[in-house]
Structure formats: C-alpha cells, structure tokens
Short mmCIF file of C-alpha atoms in Angstrom, two decimals:
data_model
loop_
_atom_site.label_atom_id
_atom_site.label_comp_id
_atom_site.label_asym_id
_atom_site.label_seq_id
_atom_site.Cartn_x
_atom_site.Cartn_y
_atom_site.Cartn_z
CA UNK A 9 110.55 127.51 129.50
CA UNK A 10 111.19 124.58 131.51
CA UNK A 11 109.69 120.87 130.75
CA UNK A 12 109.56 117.98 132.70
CA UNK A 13 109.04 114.14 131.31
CA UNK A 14 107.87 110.80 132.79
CA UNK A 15 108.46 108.76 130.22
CA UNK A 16 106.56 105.45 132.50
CA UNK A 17 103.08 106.44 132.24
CA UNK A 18 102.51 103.24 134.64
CA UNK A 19 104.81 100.95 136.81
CA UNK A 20 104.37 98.14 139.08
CA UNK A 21 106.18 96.95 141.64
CA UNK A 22 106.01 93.56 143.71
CA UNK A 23 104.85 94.34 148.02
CA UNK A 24 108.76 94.65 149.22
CA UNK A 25 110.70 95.42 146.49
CA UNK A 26 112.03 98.13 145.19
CA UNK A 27 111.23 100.17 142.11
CA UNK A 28 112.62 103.28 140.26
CA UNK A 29 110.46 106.07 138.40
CA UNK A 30 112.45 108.03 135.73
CA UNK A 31 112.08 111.73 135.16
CA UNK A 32 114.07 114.20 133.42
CA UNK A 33 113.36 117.80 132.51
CA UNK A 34 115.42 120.57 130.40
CA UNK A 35 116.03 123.95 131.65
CA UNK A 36 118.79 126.62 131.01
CA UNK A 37 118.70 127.47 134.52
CA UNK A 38 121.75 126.42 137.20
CA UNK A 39 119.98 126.83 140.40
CA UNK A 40 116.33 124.93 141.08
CA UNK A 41 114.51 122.67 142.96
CA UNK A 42 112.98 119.31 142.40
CA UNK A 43 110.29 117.45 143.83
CA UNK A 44 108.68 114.28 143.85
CA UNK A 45 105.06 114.52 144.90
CA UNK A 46 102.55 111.49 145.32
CA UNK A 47 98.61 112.04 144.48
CA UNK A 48 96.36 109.11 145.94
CA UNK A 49 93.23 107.94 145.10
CA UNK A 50 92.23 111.00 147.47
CA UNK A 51 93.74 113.42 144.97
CA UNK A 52 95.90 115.20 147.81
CA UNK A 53 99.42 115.97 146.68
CA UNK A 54 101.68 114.79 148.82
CA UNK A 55 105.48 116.08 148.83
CA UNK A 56 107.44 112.92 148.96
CA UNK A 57 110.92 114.44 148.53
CA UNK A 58 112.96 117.50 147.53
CA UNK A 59 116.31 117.69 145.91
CA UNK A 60 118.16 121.48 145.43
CA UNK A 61 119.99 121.79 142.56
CA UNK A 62 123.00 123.30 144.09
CA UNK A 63 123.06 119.73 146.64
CA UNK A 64 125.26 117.08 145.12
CA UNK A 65 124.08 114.87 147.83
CA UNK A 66 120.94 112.50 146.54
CA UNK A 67 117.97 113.53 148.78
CA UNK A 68 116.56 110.81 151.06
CA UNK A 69 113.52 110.56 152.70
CA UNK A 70 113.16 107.21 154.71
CA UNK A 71 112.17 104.52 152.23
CA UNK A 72 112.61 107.47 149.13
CA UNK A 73 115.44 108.72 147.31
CA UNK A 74 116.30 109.90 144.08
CA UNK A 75 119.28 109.65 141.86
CA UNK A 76 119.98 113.54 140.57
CA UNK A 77 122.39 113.77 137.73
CA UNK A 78 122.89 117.35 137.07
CA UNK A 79 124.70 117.08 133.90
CA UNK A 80 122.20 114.39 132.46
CA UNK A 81 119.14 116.73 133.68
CA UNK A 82 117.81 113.43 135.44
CA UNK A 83 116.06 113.15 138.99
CA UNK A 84 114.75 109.31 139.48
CA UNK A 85 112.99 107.79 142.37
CA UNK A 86 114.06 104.84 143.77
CA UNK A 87 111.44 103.58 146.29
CA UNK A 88 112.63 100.89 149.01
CA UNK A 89 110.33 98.14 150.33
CA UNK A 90 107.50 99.01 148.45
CA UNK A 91 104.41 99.25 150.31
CA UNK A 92 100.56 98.84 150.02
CA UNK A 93 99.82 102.43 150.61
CA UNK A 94 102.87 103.64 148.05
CA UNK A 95 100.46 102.65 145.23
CA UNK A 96 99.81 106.27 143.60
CA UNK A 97 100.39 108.94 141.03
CA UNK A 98 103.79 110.30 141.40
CA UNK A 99 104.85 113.12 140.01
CA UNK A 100 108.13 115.10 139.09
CA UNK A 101 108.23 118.60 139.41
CA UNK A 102 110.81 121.22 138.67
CA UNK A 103 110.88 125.09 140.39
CA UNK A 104 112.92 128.17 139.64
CA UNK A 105 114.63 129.89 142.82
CA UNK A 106 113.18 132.47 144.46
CA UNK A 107 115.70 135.37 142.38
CA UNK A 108 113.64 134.28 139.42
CA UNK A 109 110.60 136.68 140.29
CA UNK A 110 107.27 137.15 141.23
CA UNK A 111 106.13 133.55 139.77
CA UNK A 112 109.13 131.61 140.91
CA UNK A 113 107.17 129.56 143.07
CA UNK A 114 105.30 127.98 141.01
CA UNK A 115 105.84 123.94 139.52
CA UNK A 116 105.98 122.29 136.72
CA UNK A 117 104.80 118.78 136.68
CA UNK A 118 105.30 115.88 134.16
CA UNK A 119 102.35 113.90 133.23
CA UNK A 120 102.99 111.69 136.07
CA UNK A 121 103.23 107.67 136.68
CA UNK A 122 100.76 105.71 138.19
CA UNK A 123 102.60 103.02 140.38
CA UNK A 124 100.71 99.68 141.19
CA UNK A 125 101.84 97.77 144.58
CA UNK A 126 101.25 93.93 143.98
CA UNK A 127 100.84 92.08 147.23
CA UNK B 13 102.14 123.34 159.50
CA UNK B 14 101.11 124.57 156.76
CA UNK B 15 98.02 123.20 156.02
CA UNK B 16 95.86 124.71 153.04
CA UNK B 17 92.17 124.74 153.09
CA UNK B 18 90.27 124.07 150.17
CA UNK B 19 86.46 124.30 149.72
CA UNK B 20 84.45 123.20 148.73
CA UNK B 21 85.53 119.42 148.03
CA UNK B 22 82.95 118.87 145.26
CA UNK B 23 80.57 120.68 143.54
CA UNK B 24 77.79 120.36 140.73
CA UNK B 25 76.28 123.30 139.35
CA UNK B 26 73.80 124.07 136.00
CA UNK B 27 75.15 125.36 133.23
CA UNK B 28 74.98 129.13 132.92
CA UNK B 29 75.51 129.63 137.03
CA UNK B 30 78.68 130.43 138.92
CA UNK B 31 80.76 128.69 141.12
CA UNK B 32 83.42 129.94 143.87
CA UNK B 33 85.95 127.72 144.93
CA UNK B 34 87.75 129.48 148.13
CA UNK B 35 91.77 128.55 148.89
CA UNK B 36 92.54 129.44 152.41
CA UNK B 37 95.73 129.11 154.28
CA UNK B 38 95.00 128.13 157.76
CA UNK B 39 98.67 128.95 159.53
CA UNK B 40 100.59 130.60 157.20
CA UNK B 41 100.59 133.89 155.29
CA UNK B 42 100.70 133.69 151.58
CA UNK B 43 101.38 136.23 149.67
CA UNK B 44 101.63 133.79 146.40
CA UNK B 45 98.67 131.04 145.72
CA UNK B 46 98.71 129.13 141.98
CA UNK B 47 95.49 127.42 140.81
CA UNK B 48 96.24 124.58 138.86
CA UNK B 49 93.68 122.32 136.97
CA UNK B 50 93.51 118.61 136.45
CA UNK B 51 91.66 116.63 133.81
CA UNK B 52 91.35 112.93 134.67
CA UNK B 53 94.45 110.88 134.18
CA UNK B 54 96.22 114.18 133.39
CA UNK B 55 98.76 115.96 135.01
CA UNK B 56 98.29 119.64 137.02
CA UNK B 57 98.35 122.43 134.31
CA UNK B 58 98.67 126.06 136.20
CA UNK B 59 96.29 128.27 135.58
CA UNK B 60 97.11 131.66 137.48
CA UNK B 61 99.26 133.25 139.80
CA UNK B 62 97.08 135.32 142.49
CA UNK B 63 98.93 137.61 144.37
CA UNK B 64 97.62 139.37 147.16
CA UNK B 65 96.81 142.75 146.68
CA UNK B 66 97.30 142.49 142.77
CA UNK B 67 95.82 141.10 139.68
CA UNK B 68 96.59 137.44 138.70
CA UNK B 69 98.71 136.70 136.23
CA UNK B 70 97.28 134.06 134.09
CA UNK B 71 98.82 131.00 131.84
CA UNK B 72 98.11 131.17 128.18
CA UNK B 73 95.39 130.02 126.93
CA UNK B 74 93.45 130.25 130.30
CA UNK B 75 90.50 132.98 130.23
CA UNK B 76 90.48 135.87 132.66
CA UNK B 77 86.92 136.93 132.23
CA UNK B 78 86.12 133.07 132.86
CA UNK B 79 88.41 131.88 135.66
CA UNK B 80 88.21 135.15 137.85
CA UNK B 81 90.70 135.25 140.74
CA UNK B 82 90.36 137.27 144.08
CA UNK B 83 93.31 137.39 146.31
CA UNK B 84 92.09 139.93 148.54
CA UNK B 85 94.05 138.81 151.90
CA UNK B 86 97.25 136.78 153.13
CA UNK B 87 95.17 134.05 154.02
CA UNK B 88 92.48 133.54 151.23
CA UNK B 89 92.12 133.28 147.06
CA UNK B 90 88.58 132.25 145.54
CA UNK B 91 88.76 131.30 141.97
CA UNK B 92 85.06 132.09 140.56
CA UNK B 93 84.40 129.97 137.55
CA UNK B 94 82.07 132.17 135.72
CA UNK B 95 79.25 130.97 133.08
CA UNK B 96 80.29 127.49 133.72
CA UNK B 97 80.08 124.90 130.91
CA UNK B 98 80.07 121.13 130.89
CA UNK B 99 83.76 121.66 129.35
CA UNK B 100 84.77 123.70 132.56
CA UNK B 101 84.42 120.31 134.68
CA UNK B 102 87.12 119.45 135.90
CA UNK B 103 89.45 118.75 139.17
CA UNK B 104 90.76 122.47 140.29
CA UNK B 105 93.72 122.78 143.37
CA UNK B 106 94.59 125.44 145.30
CA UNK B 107 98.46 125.89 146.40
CA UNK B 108 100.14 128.33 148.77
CA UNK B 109 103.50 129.44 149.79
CA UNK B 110 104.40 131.03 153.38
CA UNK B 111 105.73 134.46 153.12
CA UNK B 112 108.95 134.81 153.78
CA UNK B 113 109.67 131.35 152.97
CA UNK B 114 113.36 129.48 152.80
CA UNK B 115 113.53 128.99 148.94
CA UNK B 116 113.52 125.19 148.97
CA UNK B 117 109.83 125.45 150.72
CA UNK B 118 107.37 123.32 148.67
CA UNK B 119 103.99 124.45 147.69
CA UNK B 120 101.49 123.25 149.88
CA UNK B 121 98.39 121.78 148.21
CA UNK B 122 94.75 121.81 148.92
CA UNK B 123 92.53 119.12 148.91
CA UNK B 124 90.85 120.12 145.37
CA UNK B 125 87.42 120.23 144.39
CA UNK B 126 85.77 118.52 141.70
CA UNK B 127 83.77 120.34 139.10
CA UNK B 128 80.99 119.17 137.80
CA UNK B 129 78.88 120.99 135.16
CA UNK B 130 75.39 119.67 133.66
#
C-alpha cells in the first residue's frame, strides 16, 4: 500500500514571500500521479497542481510548483509571492494509473499542513 | 467543468434516525465516486468505492450495514448513514471521476457536508 507524509503539520509564511511544504510518500509502483490540493476555511478541495510520474519536468502552475525527485520519493511545494487567500490546508496526494484497476482512481492524502499568510 | 454537487451542506439529525447525503455530478458521467471522511484537523480517510451499477467496495474498518452506498446512475451516489450516533459526526465528501477520463484527471470534490449527531 502506498503512504504519503507531511512531516510540517503547520507553516507560515510572510505576505510576498515564498515558502516550501515537504511531502514524500513510498510506493513500489513506477507510474503515478501526484497532487497538491488546498482545503480553505470553506472545506472545498481545491486541486492546486499535478505532477505525472513518468514527467521529469517539475509541474508549474502560476505562482505553484513542486520539486519531484523520483528517486528520493519527494514532491515539495514551493509557493511564490505568497498571498492572503493562499492561507489553507494543503495537502499531498498520491494516485495509481488507471492499469491499476477498478479503484485506481482513488487518493491518498497525508495528514496535511496548515499554512498561515502573515501580512 | 466538472463540477460535483454535494447535498446537503450540513445536517443535524437525532440519534437513532437516518441521514442521506446525495453526490451528484452535474456535467460529467462517473462511473467511479469515493466517499471520503474527515474528522476535524484530520486528513480525508476513504471510505468506499461506489461504482455504478455494482456494490461498493469498502475500506477496512468502515461498516457496510452502517455507511450504505447507492450508485444507481452515472450521475448520482447517496451515502445513507444508517442508525447514526454522536460518533458518526463528522465532515463526509463526495468525489467523482469523468468516464473515459485521460489518466492524469484529478478527482473532483464536492462541497462536503457536515454531520452532526445529538
């Protein structure tokens, strides 16, 4: 089975600057997906970014990107000019491909880190 | 696209009743919803896989008498929390996949509804 760990239960991060949430996971799989997602105050999980494992490239969305490192089984966040409305729950998530069967779909999270935005 | 419909948004019930919680996808197909549970502070723990057409498949641990799951069409999945308890409140979200999907598609969530038993 596949696990994925925060190890920052909370982070803070000064309005502007930029800030990096860890995340690494185990799996004896070669192909998967990754995601960041954000949950709000509103509880609605928000897909921030995506990262295949097959992609060497580092995702980036905008302001997000991650650092994957296949070999070390790590997938940070590195968020750019932090933001009021940044301040969240993130979480890391890890998926099997599609081949994997009927359940494939499904995520699993880590526990998640609550990021503060300081103005 | 792809928005997911979840309802209702809160809900406090008695101890001893039933509640449904309905998961509908609004411009998709899905062929594959997960229910996934959230205690406060706490990350998303999946609870079952509802297919359509099929039975669920549920996560150890989880109760299938207790948590029953309907996936009757491509566009909806209740989850009916049966005999409710104080220790069934909770935070439960809905997530769907398109059928047919690329196989980097993301679940798409639902807004959740909050549990509360008295």
């Amino acid at each position: 089975a596949q696990t994925v760990t925060q190890s920052q239960p909370e982070m803070s991060v000064q309005e502007a600057e930029t800030v990096t949430l860890s995340c690494t996971y185990d799996t004896s799989e070669s192909d998967y997906y990754l995601f960041w997602y954000k949950q709000p105050p509103s509880r609605q999980m928000i897909l921030v970014i995506r990262q295949e494992a097959y992609k060497q490239q580092n995702a980036t969305e905008n302001r997000f990107s991650v650092n994957f490192q296949k070999a070390a089984k790590s997938f940070s966040l590195k968020i750019s000019d932090s933001q009021l409305g940044d301040a969240a729950m993130y979480f890391c998530a890890y998926r099997s491909p599609a081949y994997s069967g009927a359940g494939s779909y499904q995520l699993t999270f880590g526990k998640g880190t609550k990021l503060s935005v300081i103005p | 696209g792809a928005v997911v419909s979840q309802h209702p948004s809160w809900v406090i019930c008695k101890s001893g009743t039933s509640v449904k919680i309905e998961c509908r996808s609004l411009d998709f197909q899905a062929t594959t919803m997960f229910w996934y549970r959230q205690f406060p502070k706490q990350s998303l723990m999946l609870m079952a896989t509802s297919n359509e057409g099929s039975k669920a498949t549920y996560e150890q641990g989880v109760e299938k008498d207790k948590f029953l799951i309907n996936h009757a069409s491509l566009t909806l999945s209740t989850l009916t929390v049966t005999s409710a308890h104080p220790e069934d409140s909770s935070f439960y979200i809905c997530s769907a996949t398109p059928f047919g999907i690329m196989d980097n598609s993301p679940l798409h969530f639902g807004n959740g509804t909050r549990l509360t038993v008295t």
